[in-house]
Amino acid sequence: MVAIKSCKNDFGYNDTVCYNLDSEEYHDQNVEVSIELNHFNVYTTWISSIFPIFFSFYLGAWADLFGRKPLFYLYLITYTLKQCVYVVCAYYFDSKKEYLLLANIPTALSGGWGVYMLAMNAFIADITEPEDRAFRYGMMHLASSLAHPLGSPFGAWLLRTTSFLTVFCAALVGIAIGSAYLLYRINAYKWNPPKTDKV
């Protein structure tokens, strides 16, 4: 979607060119769009990385004092907002690709994927006996790893048969269902912060 938006808005090419950038006939246009996408990805990386790097110094200690669940809530809310921005950008397809940069800001301010994994690993350590901990970590990795080989072909099929809007709406529905189930499961566990003062 970013490539097509860049092709249409940054360079003014028509749909025939933009939807066939990988053909040999439009090699020169593909090179132009690829260079612009590299610049765009640099900005995306900056936005996605700067805040999480800063917050990683503090949110781990914060979670030790106040619990892991608020980090879950914060990340899942901001990740859902991110997906909503994608849906809006897919619906208004002629909008500029730079609006997609906005999608990364809420998630970055929540600490990003790193803080989510920190909360997940700490939570599993809290609720699991030492002899079962390795198995649970392994199952968590297995569940997250299955998303890549299963999700990519399904998304490609959705895009071939429908549109970008359907792909991002399907992702939003999946995130909402997964988040609701996760929050339902973790609410069964109570966590009491330590009573002693920590510096």
PDB file of C-alpha atoms in Angstrom:
ATOM      1  CA  MET A   1       0.000   0.000   0.000  1.00  0.00           C
ATOM      2  CA  VAL A   2       2.861   2.382   0.820  1.00  0.00           C
ATOM      3  CA  ALA A   3       4.514   1.679  -2.533  1.00  0.00           C
ATOM      4  CA  ILE A   4       1.330   2.362  -4.480  1.00  0.00           C
ATOM      5  CA  LYS A   5       0.584   5.525  -2.485  1.00  0.00           C
ATOM      6  CA  SER A   6       4.116   6.757  -3.143  1.00  0.00           C
ATOM      7  CA  CYS A   7       3.877   5.884  -6.822  1.00  0.00           C
ATOM      8  CA  LYS A   8       0.631   7.805  -7.264  1.00  0.00           C
ATOM      9  CA  ASN A   9       1.144  10.780  -4.949  1.00  0.00           C
ATOM     10  CA  ASP A  10       4.908  11.387  -5.057  1.00  0.00           C
ATOM     11  CA  PHE A  11       5.476  10.689  -8.742  1.00  0.00           C
ATOM     12  CA  GLY A  12       2.018  11.082 -10.309  1.00  0.00           C
ATOM     13  CA  TYR A  13       2.034   7.762 -12.133  1.00  0.00           C
ATOM     14  CA  ASN A  14      -1.257   6.158 -13.117  1.00  0.00           C
ATOM     15  CA  ASP A  15      -2.766   2.919 -11.796  1.00  0.00           C
ATOM     16  CA  THR A  16      -1.366   0.878 -14.680  1.00  0.00           C
ATOM     17  CA  VAL A  17       2.181   1.759 -13.672  1.00  0.00           C
ATOM     18  CA  CYS A  18       1.654   1.690  -9.912  1.00  0.00           C
ATOM     19  CA  TYR A  19       0.005  -1.726  -9.792  1.00  0.00           C
ATOM     20  CA  ASN A  20       2.642  -3.274 -12.066  1.00  0.00           C
ATOM     21  CA  LEU A  21       5.870  -1.875 -10.651  1.00  0.00           C
ATOM     22  CA  ASP A  22       7.476  -5.315 -10.537  1.00  0.00           C
ATOM     23  CA  SER A  23       7.226  -5.783 -14.320  1.00  0.00           C
ATOM     24  CA  GLU A  24      10.304  -5.197 -16.460  1.00  0.00           C
ATOM     25  CA  GLU A  25       8.435  -2.582 -18.488  1.00  0.00           C
ATOM     26  CA  TYR A  26       8.326  -0.205 -15.492  1.00  0.00           C
ATOM     27  CA  HIS A  27      11.812  -0.868 -14.120  1.00  0.00           C
ATOM     28  CA  ASP A  28      12.818   2.805 -13.994  1.00  0.00           C
ATOM     29  CA  GLN A  29       9.634   3.795 -12.162  1.00  0.00           C
ATOM     30  CA  ASN A  30      10.182   0.928  -9.726  1.00  0.00           C
ATOM     31  CA  VAL A  31      13.671   2.223  -8.929  1.00  0.00           C
ATOM     32  CA  GLU A  32      12.320   5.720  -8.251  1.00  0.00           C
ATOM     33  CA  VAL A  33       9.592   4.433  -5.946  1.00  0.00           C
ATOM     34  CA  SER A  34      12.027   2.089  -4.180  1.00  0.00           C
ATOM     35  CA  ILE A  35      14.387   4.953  -3.340  1.00  0.00           C
ATOM     36  CA  GLU A  36      11.498   6.997  -1.946  1.00  0.00           C
ATOM     37  CA  LEU A  37      10.318   3.992   0.085  1.00  0.00           C
ATOM     38  CA  ASN A  38      13.787   3.597   1.589  1.00  0.00           C
ATOM     39  CA  HIS A  39      13.625   7.192   2.820  1.00  0.00           C
ATOM     40  CA  PHE A  40      10.129   6.635   4.175  1.00  0.00           C
ATOM     41  CA  ASN A  41      11.233   3.475   5.996  1.00  0.00           C
ATOM     42  CA  VAL A  42      14.048   5.403   7.684  1.00  0.00           C
ATOM     43  CA  TYR A  43      11.488   7.810   9.170  1.00  0.00           C
ATOM     44  CA  THR A  44       9.280   4.897  10.196  1.00  0.00           C
ATOM     45  CA  THR A  45      12.232   3.242  11.949  1.00  0.00           C
ATOM     46  CA  TRP A  46      13.090   6.454  13.799  1.00  0.00           C
ATOM     47  CA  ILE A  47       9.538   6.940  15.026  1.00  0.00           C
ATOM     48  CA  SER A  48       9.201   3.277  15.992  1.00  0.00           C
ATOM     49  CA  SER A  49      12.537   3.136  17.820  1.00  0.00           C
ATOM     50  CA  ILE A  50      13.413   6.411  19.550  1.00  0.00           C
ATOM     51  CA  PHE A  51      10.615   6.449  22.135  1.00  0.00           C
ATOM     52  CA  PRO A  52      10.774   2.717  22.947  1.00  0.00           C
ATOM     53  CA  ILE A  53      14.529   2.947  23.535  1.00  0.00           C
ATOM     54  CA  PHE A  54      13.975   5.782  26.013  1.00  0.00           C
ATOM     55  CA  PHE A  55      11.003   4.144  27.756  1.00  0.00           C
ATOM     56  CA  SER A  56      12.742   0.789  28.087  1.00  0.00           C
ATOM     57  CA  PHE A  57      14.888   2.318  30.842  1.00  0.00           C
ATOM     58  CA  TYR A  58      11.836   3.047  32.974  1.00  0.00           C
ATOM     59  CA  LEU A  59       8.911   0.802  32.120  1.00  0.00           C
ATOM     60  CA  GLY A  60      10.573  -2.382  33.365  1.00  0.00           C
ATOM     61  CA  ALA A  61      11.065  -0.883  36.819  1.00  0.00           C
ATOM     62  CA  TRP A  62       7.592   0.668  36.649  1.00  0.00           C
ATOM     63  CA  ALA A  63       6.094  -2.772  35.909  1.00  0.00           C
ATOM     64  CA  ASP A  64       7.895  -4.209  38.935  1.00  0.00           C
ATOM     65  CA  LEU A  65       6.175  -1.663  41.152  1.00  0.00           C
ATOM     66  CA  PHE A  66       2.700  -1.449  39.625  1.00  0.00           C
ATOM     67  CA  GLY A  67       2.244  -4.709  37.747  1.00  0.00           C
ATOM     68  CA  ARG A  68       2.374  -6.003  34.217  1.00  0.00           C
ATOM     69  CA  LYS A  69      -1.267  -5.629  33.213  1.00  0.00           C
ATOM     70  CA  PRO A  70      -1.242  -1.847  32.628  1.00  0.00           C
ATOM     71  CA  LEU A  71       1.504  -2.368  30.036  1.00  0.00           C
ATOM     72  CA  PHE A  72      -0.672  -4.944  28.291  1.00  0.00           C
ATOM     73  CA  TYR A  73      -3.611  -2.548  28.246  1.00  0.00           C
ATOM     74  CA  LEU A  74      -1.538   0.371  27.012  1.00  0.00           C
ATOM     75  CA  TYR A  75       0.156  -1.568  24.214  1.00  0.00           C
ATOM     76  CA  LEU A  76      -3.001  -3.292  23.000  1.00  0.00           C
ATOM     77  CA  ILE A  77      -4.951  -0.023  22.902  1.00  0.00           C
ATOM     78  CA  THR A  78      -2.232   1.779  20.972  1.00  0.00           C
ATOM     79  CA  TYR A  79      -1.696  -1.180  18.632  1.00  0.00           C
ATOM     80  CA  THR A  80      -5.416  -1.182  17.866  1.00  0.00           C
ATOM     81  CA  LEU A  81      -5.220   2.566  17.150  1.00  0.00           C
ATOM     82  CA  LYS A  82      -2.321   1.892  14.795  1.00  0.00           C
ATOM     83  CA  GLN A  83      -4.388  -0.626  12.878  1.00  0.00           C
ATOM     84  CA  CYS A  84      -7.311   1.823  12.746  1.00  0.00           C
ATOM     85  CA  VAL A  85      -5.041   4.384  11.055  1.00  0.00           C
ATOM     86  CA  TYR A  86      -4.114   1.735   8.477  1.00  0.00           C
ATOM     87  CA  VAL A  87      -7.787   1.049   7.832  1.00  0.00           C
ATOM     88  CA  VAL A  88      -8.525   4.765   7.370  1.00  0.00           C
ATOM     89  CA  CYS A  89      -5.540   5.138   4.999  1.00  0.00           C
ATOM     90  CA  ALA A  90      -6.725   2.113   3.017  1.00  0.00           C
ATOM     91  CA  TYR A  91     -10.258   3.522   2.830  1.00  0.00           C
ATOM     92  CA  TYR A  92      -8.995   6.927   1.672  1.00  0.00           C
ATOM     93  CA  PHE A  93      -6.516   5.348  -0.681  1.00  0.00           C
ATOM     94  CA  ASP A  94      -5.546   8.588  -2.411  1.00  0.00           C
ATOM     95  CA  SER A  95      -4.271  10.026   0.876  1.00  0.00           C
ATOM     96  CA  LYS A  96      -0.534  10.611   1.236  1.00  0.00           C
ATOM     97  CA  LYS A  97       1.659   7.835   2.590  1.00  0.00           C
ATOM     98  CA  GLU A  98       2.992  10.175   5.301  1.00  0.00           C
ATOM     99  CA  TYR A  99      -0.245   9.721   7.228  1.00  0.00           C
ATOM    100  CA  LEU A 100       0.916   6.163   7.844  1.00  0.00           C
ATOM    101  CA  LEU A 101       3.750   7.588   9.936  1.00  0.00           C
ATOM    102  CA  LEU A 102       1.090   8.753  12.408  1.00  0.00           C
ATOM    103  CA  ALA A 103       0.106   5.119  12.937  1.00  0.00           C
ATOM    104  CA  ASN A 104       3.427   4.364  14.624  1.00  0.00           C
ATOM    105  CA  ILE A 105       3.372   7.226  17.143  1.00  0.00           C
ATOM    106  CA  PRO A 106       0.880   5.828  19.722  1.00  0.00           C
ATOM    107  CA  THR A 107       2.535   2.397  19.720  1.00  0.00           C
ATOM    108  CA  ALA A 108       5.981   3.972  20.048  1.00  0.00           C
ATOM    109  CA  LEU A 109       4.810   6.108  22.980  1.00  0.00           C
ATOM    110  CA  SER A 110       3.578   2.958  24.734  1.00  0.00           C
ATOM    111  CA  GLY A 111       7.061   1.443  24.497  1.00  0.00           C
ATOM    112  CA  GLY A 112       6.449  -0.619  21.387  1.00  0.00           C
ATOM    113  CA  TRP A 113       6.882  -4.329  20.864  1.00  0.00           C
ATOM    114  CA  GLY A 114       9.851  -4.508  23.234  1.00  0.00           C
ATOM    115  CA  VAL A 115       7.844  -3.309  26.234  1.00  0.00           C
ATOM    116  CA  TYR A 116       4.977  -5.628  25.305  1.00  0.00           C
ATOM    117  CA  MET A 117       7.377  -8.581  25.285  1.00  0.00           C
ATOM    118  CA  LEU A 118       8.892  -7.393  28.557  1.00  0.00           C
ATOM    119  CA  ALA A 119       5.427  -7.403  30.144  1.00  0.00           C
ATOM    120  CA  MET A 120       4.606 -10.781  28.595  1.00  0.00           C
ATOM    121  CA  ASN A 121       7.808 -12.445  29.794  1.00  0.00           C
ATOM    122  CA  ALA A 122       7.530 -10.935  33.277  1.00  0.00           C
ATOM    123  CA  PHE A 123       3.890 -11.990  33.530  1.00  0.00           C
ATOM    124  CA  ILE A 124       4.679 -15.584  32.540  1.00  0.00           C
ATOM    125  CA  ALA A 125       7.516 -15.669  35.071  1.00  0.00           C
ATOM    126  CA  ASP A 126       5.110 -14.414  37.774  1.00  0.00           C
ATOM    127  CA  ILE A 127       2.388 -17.012  37.211  1.00  0.00           C
ATOM    128  CA  THR A 128       4.460 -20.074  36.294  1.00  0.00           C
ATOM    129  CA  GLU A 129       6.332 -22.534  38.474  1.00  0.00           C
ATOM    130  CA  PRO A 130      10.059 -22.747  37.605  1.00  0.00           C
ATOM    131  CA  GLU A 131       9.754 -26.287  36.241  1.00  0.00           C
ATOM    132  CA  ASP A 132       7.048 -25.207  33.732  1.00  0.00           C
ATOM    133  CA  ARG A 133       8.520 -21.854  32.717  1.00  0.00           C
ATOM    134  CA  ALA A 134      10.630 -23.023  29.753  1.00  0.00           C
ATOM    135  CA  PHE A 135       7.656 -24.877  28.267  1.00  0.00           C
ATOM    136  CA  ARG A 136       5.450 -21.777  28.517  1.00  0.00           C
ATOM    137  CA  TYR A 137       8.085 -19.560  26.924  1.00  0.00           C
ATOM    138  CA  GLY A 138       8.449 -22.099  24.134  1.00  0.00           C
ATOM    139  CA  MET A 139       4.692 -22.212  23.541  1.00  0.00           C
ATOM    140  CA  MET A 140       4.535 -18.401  23.490  1.00  0.00           C
ATOM    141  CA  HIS A 141       7.256 -18.330  20.842  1.00  0.00           C
ATOM    142  CA  LEU A 142       5.494 -21.060  18.844  1.00  0.00           C
ATOM    143  CA  ALA A 143       2.174 -19.185  18.892  1.00  0.00           C
ATOM    144  CA  SER A 144       3.743 -15.912  17.749  1.00  0.00           C
ATOM    145  CA  SER A 145       5.865 -17.674  15.092  1.00  0.00           C
ATOM    146  CA  LEU A 146       2.845 -19.362  13.513  1.00  0.00           C
ATOM    147  CA  ALA A 147       1.426 -15.963  12.561  1.00  0.00           C
ATOM    148  CA  HIS A 148       4.071 -15.370   9.877  1.00  0.00           C
ATOM    149  CA  PRO A 149       3.719 -18.500   7.716  1.00  0.00           C
ATOM    150  CA  LEU A 150      -0.070 -18.524   8.107  1.00  0.00           C
ATOM    151  CA  GLY A 151      -0.867 -14.811   8.004  1.00  0.00           C
ATOM    152  CA  SER A 152       1.181 -13.775   4.969  1.00  0.00           C
ATOM    153  CA  PRO A 153      -0.434 -16.178   2.445  1.00  0.00           C
ATOM    154  CA  PHE A 154      -3.874 -15.417   3.858  1.00  0.00           C
ATOM    155  CA  GLY A 155      -3.250 -11.670   3.523  1.00  0.00           C
ATOM    156  CA  ALA A 156      -1.939 -12.134  -0.015  1.00  0.00           C
ATOM    157  CA  TRP A 157      -5.043 -14.123  -0.944  1.00  0.00           C
ATOM    158  CA  LEU A 158      -7.309 -11.445   0.551  1.00  0.00           C
ATOM    159  CA  LEU A 159      -5.477  -8.751  -1.413  1.00  0.00           C
ATOM    160  CA  ARG A 160      -5.723 -10.694  -4.677  1.00  0.00           C
ATOM    161  CA  THR A 161      -9.440 -11.332  -4.247  1.00  0.00           C
ATOM    162  CA  THR A 162     -10.537  -8.064  -2.591  1.00  0.00           C
ATOM    163  CA  SER A 163      -8.607  -4.912  -1.621  1.00  0.00           C
ATOM    164  CA  PHE A 164      -6.190  -3.350   0.869  1.00  0.00           C
ATOM    165  CA  LEU A 165      -9.163  -2.232   2.935  1.00  0.00           C
ATOM    166  CA  THR A 166     -10.292  -5.832   3.443  1.00  0.00           C
ATOM    167  CA  VAL A 167      -6.781  -6.905   4.418  1.00  0.00           C
ATOM    168  CA  PHE A 168      -6.420  -4.221   7.094  1.00  0.00           C
ATOM    169  CA  CYS A 169      -9.989  -4.698   8.350  1.00  0.00           C
ATOM    170  CA  ALA A 170      -9.313  -8.425   8.725  1.00  0.00           C
ATOM    171  CA  ALA A 171      -6.131  -7.618  10.656  1.00  0.00           C
ATOM    172  CA  LEU A 172      -8.064  -5.210  12.893  1.00  0.00           C
ATOM    173  CA  VAL A 173     -10.692  -7.854  13.638  1.00  0.00           C
ATOM    174  CA  GLY A 174      -7.965 -10.396  14.420  1.00  0.00           C
ATOM    175  CA  ILE A 175      -6.199  -7.949  16.751  1.00  0.00           C
ATOM    176  CA  ALA A 176      -9.481  -7.134  18.526  1.00  0.00           C
ATOM    177  CA  ILE A 177     -10.364 -10.805  19.045  1.00  0.00           C
ATOM    178  CA  GLY A 178      -6.840 -11.726  20.165  1.00  0.00           C
ATOM    179  CA  SER A 179      -6.644  -8.759  22.544  1.00  0.00           C
ATOM    180  CA  ALA A 180     -10.037  -9.500  24.073  1.00  0.00           C
ATOM    181  CA  TYR A 181      -9.081 -13.135  24.658  1.00  0.00           C
ATOM    182  CA  LEU A 182      -5.697 -12.190  26.119  1.00  0.00           C
ATOM    183  CA  LEU A 183      -7.237  -9.648  28.504  1.00  0.00           C
ATOM    184  CA  TYR A 184      -9.894 -12.157  29.529  1.00  0.00           C
ATOM    185  CA  ARG A 185      -7.218 -14.743  30.336  1.00  0.00           C
ATOM    186  CA  ILE A 186      -4.833 -12.473  32.238  1.00  0.00           C
ATOM    187  CA  ASN A 187      -7.621 -11.075  34.421  1.00  0.00           C
ATOM    188  CA  ALA A 188      -7.857 -14.483  36.064  1.00  0.00           C
ATOM    189  CA  TYR A 189      -4.483 -13.805  37.704  1.00  0.00           C
ATOM    190  CA  LYS A 190      -3.909 -11.384  40.554  1.00  0.00           C
ATOM    191  CA  TRP A 191      -0.627  -9.598  41.066  1.00  0.00           C
ATOM    192  CA  ASN A 192       0.220  -7.672  44.202  1.00  0.00           C
ATOM    193  CA  PRO A 193       3.015  -5.110  43.933  1.00  0.00           C
ATOM    194  CA  PRO A 194       5.747  -5.333  46.555  1.00  0.00           C
ATOM    195  CA  LYS A 195       5.210  -3.407  49.775  1.00  0.00           C
ATOM    196  CA  THR A 196       8.842  -2.405  50.224  1.00  0.00           C
ATOM    197  CA  ASP A 197      10.176   0.813  48.799  1.00  0.00           C
ATOM    198  CA  LYS A 198      12.385   0.446  45.753  1.00  0.00           C
ATOM    199  CA  VAL A 199      14.724   3.073  44.362  1.00  0.00           C
TER     200      VAL A 199
END
